[in-house]
Short mmCIF file of N, CA and C in Angstrom, two decimals:
data_model
loop_
_atom_site.label_atom_id
_atom_site.label_comp_id
_atom_site.label_asym_id
_atom_site.label_seq_id
_atom_site.Cartn_x
_atom_site.Cartn_y
_atom_site.Cartn_z
N MET A 1 0.91 -1.17 -0.11
CA MET A 1 -0.11 -0.03 0.04
C MET A 1 1.00 1.14 0.03
N ALA A 2 0.74 2.01 -0.90
CA ALA A 2 1.49 3.27 -1.06
C ALA A 2 1.20 4.22 0.10
N ASN A 3 2.08 4.94 0.83
CA ASN A 3 2.14 5.65 1.76
C ASN A 3 1.11 5.24 2.96
N SER A 4 1.29 3.89 3.25
CA SER A 4 0.49 3.38 4.43
C SER A 4 1.41 3.29 5.51
N ASP A 5 0.91 3.18 6.56
CA ASP A 5 1.71 2.81 7.87
C ASP A 5 0.96 1.81 8.66
N CYS A 6 1.54 1.38 9.78
CA CYS A 6 1.13 0.38 10.59
C CYS A 6 0.75 1.01 11.94
N THR A 7 -0.09 0.49 12.74
CA THR A 7 -0.38 0.72 14.03
C THR A 7 -0.70 -0.34 14.99
N PHE A 8 -0.50 -0.21 16.26
CA PHE A 8 -0.68 -1.31 17.18
C PHE A 8 -2.31 -0.80 17.95
N ILE A 9 -3.01 -2.05 17.79
CA ILE A 9 -4.35 -1.74 18.52
C ILE A 9 -4.45 -2.99 19.52
N ALA A 10 -5.04 -2.70 20.59
CA ALA A 10 -5.40 -3.72 21.67
C ALA A 10 -6.80 -3.65 22.05
N ILE A 11 -7.50 -4.68 21.88
CA ILE A 11 -8.71 -4.79 22.45
C ILE A 11 -8.72 -5.25 23.97
N LYS A 12 -9.12 -4.42 24.81
CA LYS A 12 -9.07 -4.49 26.24
C LYS A 12 -10.03 -5.72 26.88
N PRO A 13 -9.68 -6.14 28.08
CA PRO A 13 -10.47 -7.35 28.33
C PRO A 13 -12.08 -6.98 28.46
N ASN A 14 -12.44 -5.82 28.69
CA ASN A 14 -13.85 -5.42 28.62
C ASN A 14 -14.53 -5.50 27.16
N GLY A 15 -13.61 -5.55 26.13
CA GLY A 15 -13.94 -5.81 24.69
C GLY A 15 -13.97 -7.19 24.35
N VAL A 16 -13.07 -7.83 24.86
CA VAL A 16 -12.74 -9.19 24.53
C VAL A 16 -13.94 -10.16 25.25
N GLN A 17 -13.97 -9.89 26.44
CA GLN A 17 -14.94 -10.80 27.26
C GLN A 17 -16.56 -10.88 26.75
N PRO A 18 -16.95 -9.61 26.43
CA PRO A 18 -18.39 -9.73 25.93
C PRO A 18 -18.59 -10.08 24.32
N ASN A 19 -17.35 -10.61 23.86
CA ASN A 19 -17.40 -10.95 22.42
C ASN A 19 -17.49 -10.10 21.49
N LEU A 20 -16.87 -8.71 21.64
CA LEU A 20 -16.87 -7.64 20.68
C LEU A 20 -15.76 -7.70 19.77
N THR A 21 -14.94 -8.56 19.75
CA THR A 21 -13.66 -8.63 18.97
C THR A 21 -13.97 -8.56 17.42
N GLY A 22 -14.83 -9.32 16.89
CA GLY A 22 -15.22 -9.45 15.61
C GLY A 22 -15.75 -8.25 15.09
N GLU A 23 -16.66 -7.59 15.84
CA GLU A 23 -17.20 -6.30 15.44
C GLU A 23 -16.11 -5.18 15.56
N ILE A 24 -15.31 -5.19 16.42
CA ILE A 24 -14.28 -4.16 16.33
C ILE A 24 -13.44 -4.12 15.12
N ILE A 25 -12.87 -5.52 14.97
CA ILE A 25 -12.13 -5.80 13.67
C ILE A 25 -12.78 -5.46 12.46
N GLU A 26 -14.07 -5.70 12.38
CA GLU A 26 -14.73 -5.38 11.35
C GLU A 26 -14.98 -3.95 11.09
N HIS A 27 -15.03 -3.12 12.04
CA HIS A 27 -15.29 -1.65 12.09
C HIS A 27 -13.93 -1.11 11.29
N PHE A 28 -12.75 -1.53 11.71
CA PHE A 28 -11.51 -1.12 11.11
C PHE A 28 -11.42 -1.50 9.62
N GLU A 29 -11.83 -2.80 9.43
CA GLU A 29 -11.71 -3.28 8.00
C GLU A 29 -12.56 -2.57 7.03
N GLN A 30 -13.82 -2.18 7.57
CA GLN A 30 -14.67 -1.38 6.73
C GLN A 30 -14.29 0.10 6.47
N LYS A 31 -13.18 0.47 7.22
CA LYS A 31 -12.38 1.82 6.91
C LYS A 31 -11.40 1.66 5.90
N GLY A 32 -11.05 0.39 5.34
CA GLY A 32 -10.16 0.23 4.56
C GLY A 32 -8.83 -0.28 5.15
N PHE A 33 -8.78 -0.68 6.49
CA PHE A 33 -7.55 -0.87 6.98
C PHE A 33 -7.41 -2.53 7.04
N CYS A 34 -6.15 -2.92 6.83
CA CYS A 34 -5.88 -4.32 6.75
C CYS A 34 -5.24 -4.82 8.19
N LEU A 35 -5.72 -5.98 8.54
CA LEU A 35 -5.44 -6.68 9.71
C LEU A 35 -4.10 -7.54 9.24
N ILE A 36 -3.05 -7.18 9.94
CA ILE A 36 -1.70 -7.75 9.40
C ILE A 36 -1.41 -9.26 10.42
N VAL A 37 -1.47 -8.87 11.75
CA VAL A 37 -0.99 -9.81 12.80
C VAL A 37 -2.11 -9.59 13.99
N ILE A 38 -2.59 -10.87 14.34
CA ILE A 38 -3.41 -10.74 15.56
C ILE A 38 -3.16 -11.85 16.45
N LYS A 39 -3.45 -11.62 17.80
CA LYS A 39 -3.29 -12.74 18.74
C LYS A 39 -4.01 -12.50 20.03
N LEU A 40 -4.41 -13.60 20.63
CA LEU A 40 -5.01 -13.25 21.91
C LEU A 40 -4.15 -13.60 23.01
N ILE A 41 -3.91 -12.78 24.15
CA ILE A 41 -2.94 -12.96 25.02
C ILE A 41 -3.32 -12.61 26.35
N GLN A 42 -2.72 -13.51 27.43
CA GLN A 42 -3.10 -12.99 28.76
C GLN A 42 -1.79 -12.33 29.11
N ALA A 43 -1.82 -11.00 29.13
CA ALA A 43 -0.64 -10.14 29.20
C ALA A 43 -0.02 -10.33 30.68
N SER A 44 1.22 -10.27 30.69
CA SER A 44 2.04 -10.25 31.87
C SER A 44 2.06 -8.96 32.61
N GLU A 45 2.27 -9.00 33.86
CA GLU A 45 2.57 -7.68 34.59
C GLU A 45 3.66 -6.85 34.12
N ASP A 46 4.78 -7.63 33.66
CA ASP A 46 6.03 -7.00 33.20
C ASP A 46 5.60 -6.25 31.90
N LEU A 47 4.93 -7.12 30.93
CA LEU A 47 4.69 -6.46 29.64
C LEU A 47 3.78 -5.24 29.85
N LEU A 48 2.71 -5.32 30.60
CA LEU A 48 1.73 -4.16 30.78
C LEU A 48 2.67 -2.95 31.37
N LYS A 49 3.44 -3.29 32.39
CA LYS A 49 4.16 -1.97 33.06
C LYS A 49 5.16 -1.52 31.93
N GLU A 50 5.64 -2.20 31.05
CA GLU A 50 6.59 -1.65 29.89
C GLU A 50 5.65 -0.94 28.98
N HIS A 51 4.48 -1.57 28.65
CA HIS A 51 3.70 -0.90 27.64
C HIS A 51 3.15 0.39 28.11
N TYR A 52 2.72 0.67 29.58
CA TYR A 52 2.38 1.85 30.08
C TYR A 52 3.23 2.60 30.82
N ILE A 53 4.47 2.43 30.47
CA ILE A 53 5.70 3.07 31.15
C ILE A 53 5.52 4.64 31.33
N ASP A 54 4.95 5.20 30.38
CA ASP A 54 4.88 6.71 30.44
C ASP A 54 3.72 7.05 31.41
N LEU A 55 2.91 6.15 31.88
CA LEU A 55 2.02 6.50 32.90
C LEU A 55 2.38 6.15 34.30
N LYS A 56 3.57 5.55 34.42
CA LYS A 56 3.96 4.91 35.62
C LYS A 56 3.90 5.80 36.93
N ASP A 57 3.92 7.31 36.75
CA ASP A 57 3.72 8.03 37.91
C ASP A 57 2.36 8.45 38.30
N CYS A 58 1.46 7.98 37.50
CA CYS A 58 0.04 8.45 37.55
C CYS A 58 -0.60 7.60 38.80
N PRO A 59 -1.51 8.21 39.44
CA PRO A 59 -2.12 7.41 40.50
C PRO A 59 -3.02 6.25 40.26
N PHE A 60 -3.31 6.09 38.94
CA PHE A 60 -4.18 4.97 38.37
C PHE A 60 -3.15 3.87 37.87
N PHE A 61 -1.91 4.14 37.69
CA PHE A 61 -1.22 3.04 37.04
C PHE A 61 -1.36 1.53 37.60
N ALA A 62 -1.19 1.41 38.79
CA ALA A 62 -1.35 0.08 39.28
C ALA A 62 -2.86 -0.50 38.96
N GLY A 63 -3.74 0.32 39.18
CA GLY A 63 -5.16 -0.17 38.78
C GLY A 63 -5.26 -0.58 37.46
N LEU A 64 -4.69 0.23 36.43
CA LEU A 64 -4.65 -0.04 35.10
C LEU A 64 -3.94 -1.28 34.80
N VAL A 65 -2.84 -1.53 35.27
CA VAL A 65 -2.08 -2.76 35.01
C VAL A 65 -3.09 -3.91 35.51
N LYS A 66 -3.48 -3.76 36.77
CA LYS A 66 -4.31 -5.00 37.25
C LYS A 66 -5.67 -5.15 36.30
N TYR A 67 -6.17 -4.12 35.94
CA TYR A 67 -7.37 -4.27 35.02
C TYR A 67 -7.01 -4.95 33.63
N MET A 68 -5.86 -4.48 33.10
CA MET A 68 -5.45 -5.20 31.89
C MET A 68 -5.05 -6.63 32.07
N GLN A 69 -4.81 -7.07 33.26
CA GLN A 69 -4.50 -8.52 33.53
C GLN A 69 -5.84 -9.45 33.90
N SER A 70 -6.72 -8.63 33.98
CA SER A 70 -8.16 -9.23 34.54
C SER A 70 -8.76 -10.21 33.51
N GLY A 71 -8.05 -10.15 32.19
CA GLY A 71 -8.80 -11.10 31.25
C GLY A 71 -7.86 -10.82 30.00
N PRO A 72 -8.22 -11.76 29.00
CA PRO A 72 -7.39 -11.76 27.79
C PRO A 72 -7.53 -10.36 26.97
N VAL A 73 -6.55 -10.08 26.25
CA VAL A 73 -6.35 -9.00 25.33
C VAL A 73 -6.21 -9.43 23.99
N VAL A 74 -6.71 -8.82 23.01
CA VAL A 74 -6.42 -9.26 21.60
C VAL A 74 -5.57 -8.06 21.11
N ALA A 75 -4.32 -8.36 20.77
CA ALA A 75 -3.38 -7.56 20.19
C ALA A 75 -3.22 -7.72 18.63
N MET A 76 -3.25 -6.67 17.95
CA MET A 76 -3.15 -6.77 16.60
C MET A 76 -2.38 -5.51 16.04
N ILE A 77 -2.09 -5.79 14.76
CA ILE A 77 -1.35 -4.68 13.99
C ILE A 77 -2.24 -4.57 12.76
N LEU A 78 -2.53 -3.34 12.58
CA LEU A 78 -3.43 -2.83 11.32
C LEU A 78 -2.60 -2.04 10.43
N GLU A 79 -2.66 -2.10 9.16
CA GLU A 79 -2.01 -1.25 8.14
C GLU A 79 -2.89 -0.70 7.35
N GLY A 80 -2.54 0.46 6.86
CA GLY A 80 -3.26 1.41 5.80
C GLY A 80 -3.06 2.90 5.97
N LEU A 81 -3.61 3.55 5.05
CA LEU A 81 -3.21 4.91 4.87
C LEU A 81 -3.67 5.72 6.15
N ASN A 82 -2.84 6.41 6.70
CA ASN A 82 -3.15 7.18 7.92
C ASN A 82 -3.77 6.36 9.25
N VAL A 83 -3.36 5.15 9.10
CA VAL A 83 -4.02 4.31 10.14
C VAL A 83 -3.64 4.69 11.49
N GLY A 84 -2.58 5.23 11.91
CA GLY A 84 -2.24 5.65 13.09
C GLY A 84 -3.13 6.70 13.58
N LYS A 85 -3.37 7.75 12.75
CA LYS A 85 -4.28 8.69 13.18
C LYS A 85 -5.78 8.19 13.34
N ALA A 86 -6.20 7.25 12.33
CA ALA A 86 -7.62 6.79 12.56
C ALA A 86 -7.80 5.83 13.75
N GLY A 87 -6.50 5.10 13.98
CA GLY A 87 -6.80 4.24 15.10
C GLY A 87 -6.97 5.12 16.47
N ARG A 88 -6.57 6.26 16.45
CA ARG A 88 -6.83 7.24 17.82
C ARG A 88 -8.18 7.63 17.60
N VAL A 89 -8.62 8.02 16.56
CA VAL A 89 -10.00 8.70 16.43
C VAL A 89 -11.15 7.77 16.52
N MET A 90 -10.97 6.47 15.91
CA MET A 90 -12.05 5.66 15.81
C MET A 90 -12.41 4.91 17.19
N PRO A 91 -11.61 4.70 18.02
CA PRO A 91 -12.08 4.25 19.36
C PRO A 91 -12.94 5.22 20.12
N GLY A 92 -12.95 6.42 19.85
CA GLY A 92 -13.86 7.32 20.38
C GLY A 92 -13.14 8.03 21.75
N GLU A 93 -14.01 8.52 22.76
CA GLU A 93 -13.43 8.88 23.92
C GLU A 93 -12.56 7.74 24.69
N THR A 94 -11.65 8.32 25.17
CA THR A 94 -10.74 7.58 26.14
C THR A 94 -11.02 7.64 27.68
N ASN A 95 -11.87 8.57 28.01
CA ASN A 95 -12.21 8.67 29.29
C ASN A 95 -13.25 7.64 29.65
N PRO A 96 -13.05 6.68 30.64
CA PRO A 96 -14.08 5.72 30.93
C PRO A 96 -15.34 6.26 31.18
N ALA A 97 -15.45 7.35 31.82
CA ALA A 97 -16.89 8.09 32.06
C ALA A 97 -17.59 8.29 30.91
N ASP A 98 -16.75 8.46 29.77
CA ASP A 98 -17.60 9.06 28.43
C ASP A 98 -17.71 7.96 27.53
N SER A 99 -17.06 6.74 27.62
CA SER A 99 -17.14 5.65 26.78
C SER A 99 -16.89 4.28 27.35
N LYS A 100 -16.92 3.18 26.57
CA LYS A 100 -16.63 1.90 27.14
C LYS A 100 -15.04 1.61 27.23
N ASN A 101 -14.43 2.47 26.63
CA ASN A 101 -12.79 2.61 26.63
C ASN A 101 -12.45 1.06 26.49
N ILE A 102 -12.76 0.44 25.29
CA ILE A 102 -12.42 -0.96 25.19
C ILE A 102 -11.32 -1.29 24.16
N ILE A 103 -10.71 -0.18 23.75
CA ILE A 103 -9.66 -0.21 22.73
C ILE A 103 -8.55 0.60 23.07
N HIS A 104 -7.19 0.03 22.94
CA HIS A 104 -6.01 0.72 23.19
C HIS A 104 -5.51 1.10 21.73
N SER A 105 -5.12 2.27 21.41
CA SER A 105 -4.55 2.44 20.01
C SER A 105 -3.21 3.33 20.35
N SER A 106 -2.22 3.00 19.45
CA SER A 106 -0.85 3.63 19.49
C SER A 106 -1.31 5.14 19.18
N ASP A 107 -0.70 6.12 19.91
CA ASP A 107 -1.04 7.43 19.92
C ASP A 107 -0.38 8.20 18.57
N SER A 108 0.52 7.57 17.88
CA SER A 108 1.00 7.93 16.56
C SER A 108 1.69 6.87 15.96
N VAL A 109 2.19 7.15 14.62
CA VAL A 109 2.93 6.14 13.98
C VAL A 109 4.24 5.72 14.72
N GLU A 110 4.72 6.78 15.35
CA GLU A 110 6.17 6.64 16.19
C GLU A 110 5.68 5.76 17.24
N GLY A 111 4.51 6.00 17.91
CA GLY A 111 4.04 5.39 19.12
C GLY A 111 3.90 3.73 18.68
N ALA A 112 3.75 3.49 17.53
CA ALA A 112 3.38 2.08 17.18
C ALA A 112 4.59 1.24 17.47
N GLY A 113 5.76 1.65 18.06
CA GLY A 113 6.87 1.03 18.48
C GLY A 113 6.41 -0.01 19.50
N GLU A 114 5.14 0.17 20.14
CA GLU A 114 4.52 -0.86 21.12
C GLU A 114 4.37 -2.17 20.31
N ILE A 115 4.55 -2.26 18.86
CA ILE A 115 4.42 -3.48 18.23
C ILE A 115 5.47 -4.35 18.78
N GLY A 116 6.75 -3.87 18.82
CA GLY A 116 7.64 -4.67 19.31
C GLY A 116 7.73 -5.20 20.72
N LEU A 117 6.85 -4.69 21.68
CA LEU A 117 6.53 -5.24 22.94
C LEU A 117 5.75 -6.48 22.81
N TRP A 118 4.62 -6.38 21.90
CA TRP A 118 3.66 -7.33 21.87
C TRP A 118 3.99 -8.52 20.76
N PHE A 119 4.71 -8.32 19.84
CA PHE A 119 5.02 -9.17 18.75
C PHE A 119 6.39 -9.55 18.52
N GLN A 120 6.80 -10.68 18.51
CA GLN A 120 8.26 -11.12 18.08
C GLN A 120 8.47 -10.71 16.70
N PRO A 121 9.72 -10.37 16.32
CA PRO A 121 9.93 -10.05 15.06
C PRO A 121 9.64 -11.07 13.95
N GLU A 122 9.83 -12.23 14.18
CA GLU A 122 9.64 -13.30 13.18
C GLU A 122 8.16 -13.42 12.78
N VAL A 123 7.20 -13.05 13.59
CA VAL A 123 5.66 -12.97 13.09
C VAL A 123 5.41 -11.81 12.17
N LEU A 124 6.40 -10.69 12.11
CA LEU A 124 6.01 -9.63 11.12
C LEU A 124 6.60 -9.87 9.72
N VAL A 125 5.75 -9.57 8.72
CA VAL A 125 6.10 -9.66 7.45
C VAL A 125 6.09 -8.48 6.77
N ASP A 126 6.85 -8.42 5.51
CA ASP A 126 6.85 -7.34 4.74
C ASP A 126 5.42 -7.38 3.88
N THR A 127 4.62 -6.64 4.20
CA THR A 127 3.13 -6.87 3.71
C THR A 127 2.94 -6.17 2.42
N ARG A 128 3.92 -5.51 1.86
CA ARG A 128 3.57 -4.80 0.61
C ARG A 128 3.21 -5.72 -0.54
N THR A 129 3.83 -6.76 -0.61
CA THR A 129 3.54 -7.84 -1.66
C THR A 129 2.24 -8.69 -1.24
N VAL A 130 2.24 -9.04 -0.06
CA VAL A 130 1.27 -9.94 0.41
C VAL A 130 -0.15 -9.18 0.11
N LEU A 131 -0.27 -8.01 0.52
CA LEU A 131 -1.42 -7.44 0.26
C LEU A 131 -1.99 -7.06 -1.13
N ARG A 132 -1.12 -7.15 -2.02
CA ARG A 132 -1.37 -7.08 -3.38
C ARG A 132 -1.66 -8.35 -4.05
N THR A 133 -0.86 -9.54 -3.85
CA THR A 133 -1.05 -10.62 -4.48
C THR A 133 -1.58 -11.75 -3.62
N GLY A 134 -1.55 -11.75 -2.33
CA GLY A 134 -1.94 -12.72 -1.49
C GLY A 134 -0.81 -13.66 -1.19
N SER A 135 0.46 -13.49 -1.59
CA SER A 135 1.67 -14.38 -1.35
C SER A 135 2.98 -13.35 -1.22
N LYS A 136 3.77 -13.86 -0.52
CA LYS A 136 5.21 -13.00 -0.44
C LYS A 136 6.04 -13.42 -1.65
N SER A 137 6.58 -12.46 -2.24
CA SER A 137 7.67 -12.70 -3.32
C SER A 137 8.73 -11.64 -3.12
N ASP A 138 9.84 -11.95 -3.75
CA ASP A 138 10.95 -11.34 -3.69
C ASP A 138 10.69 -9.83 -4.45
N GLU A 139 10.97 -8.77 -4.00
CA GLU A 139 10.79 -7.60 -4.74
C GLU A 139 12.08 -6.69 -4.80
#
């Protein structure tokens, strides 16, 4: 995809447990984004502390980590034109009082560095050819 980028999206436990995963993925796909990698994971405390390191001094940090460990998380990478920006807009409000807050999305393309925390390099592929042809080839 020309001018496309990738972003990290996580469906939080309160989105996974009531079986909203398919609906959430469908929402992104209907906007033209491609699902590149997906996995269901019970995130460890260490992974979550690293993931939310920028919030470590906030009073809600421990509760956030505990909440994210309360059930499985669906971690995924999406690709598409301006997917990083759309990934932040599409989930809606991030304040739990204003929404269900069921999705975490990287805050920018640069923030998609979270991908390396959640996925091992060997599961990541060069998707430029895969998306066009359905198979990987040497370009």
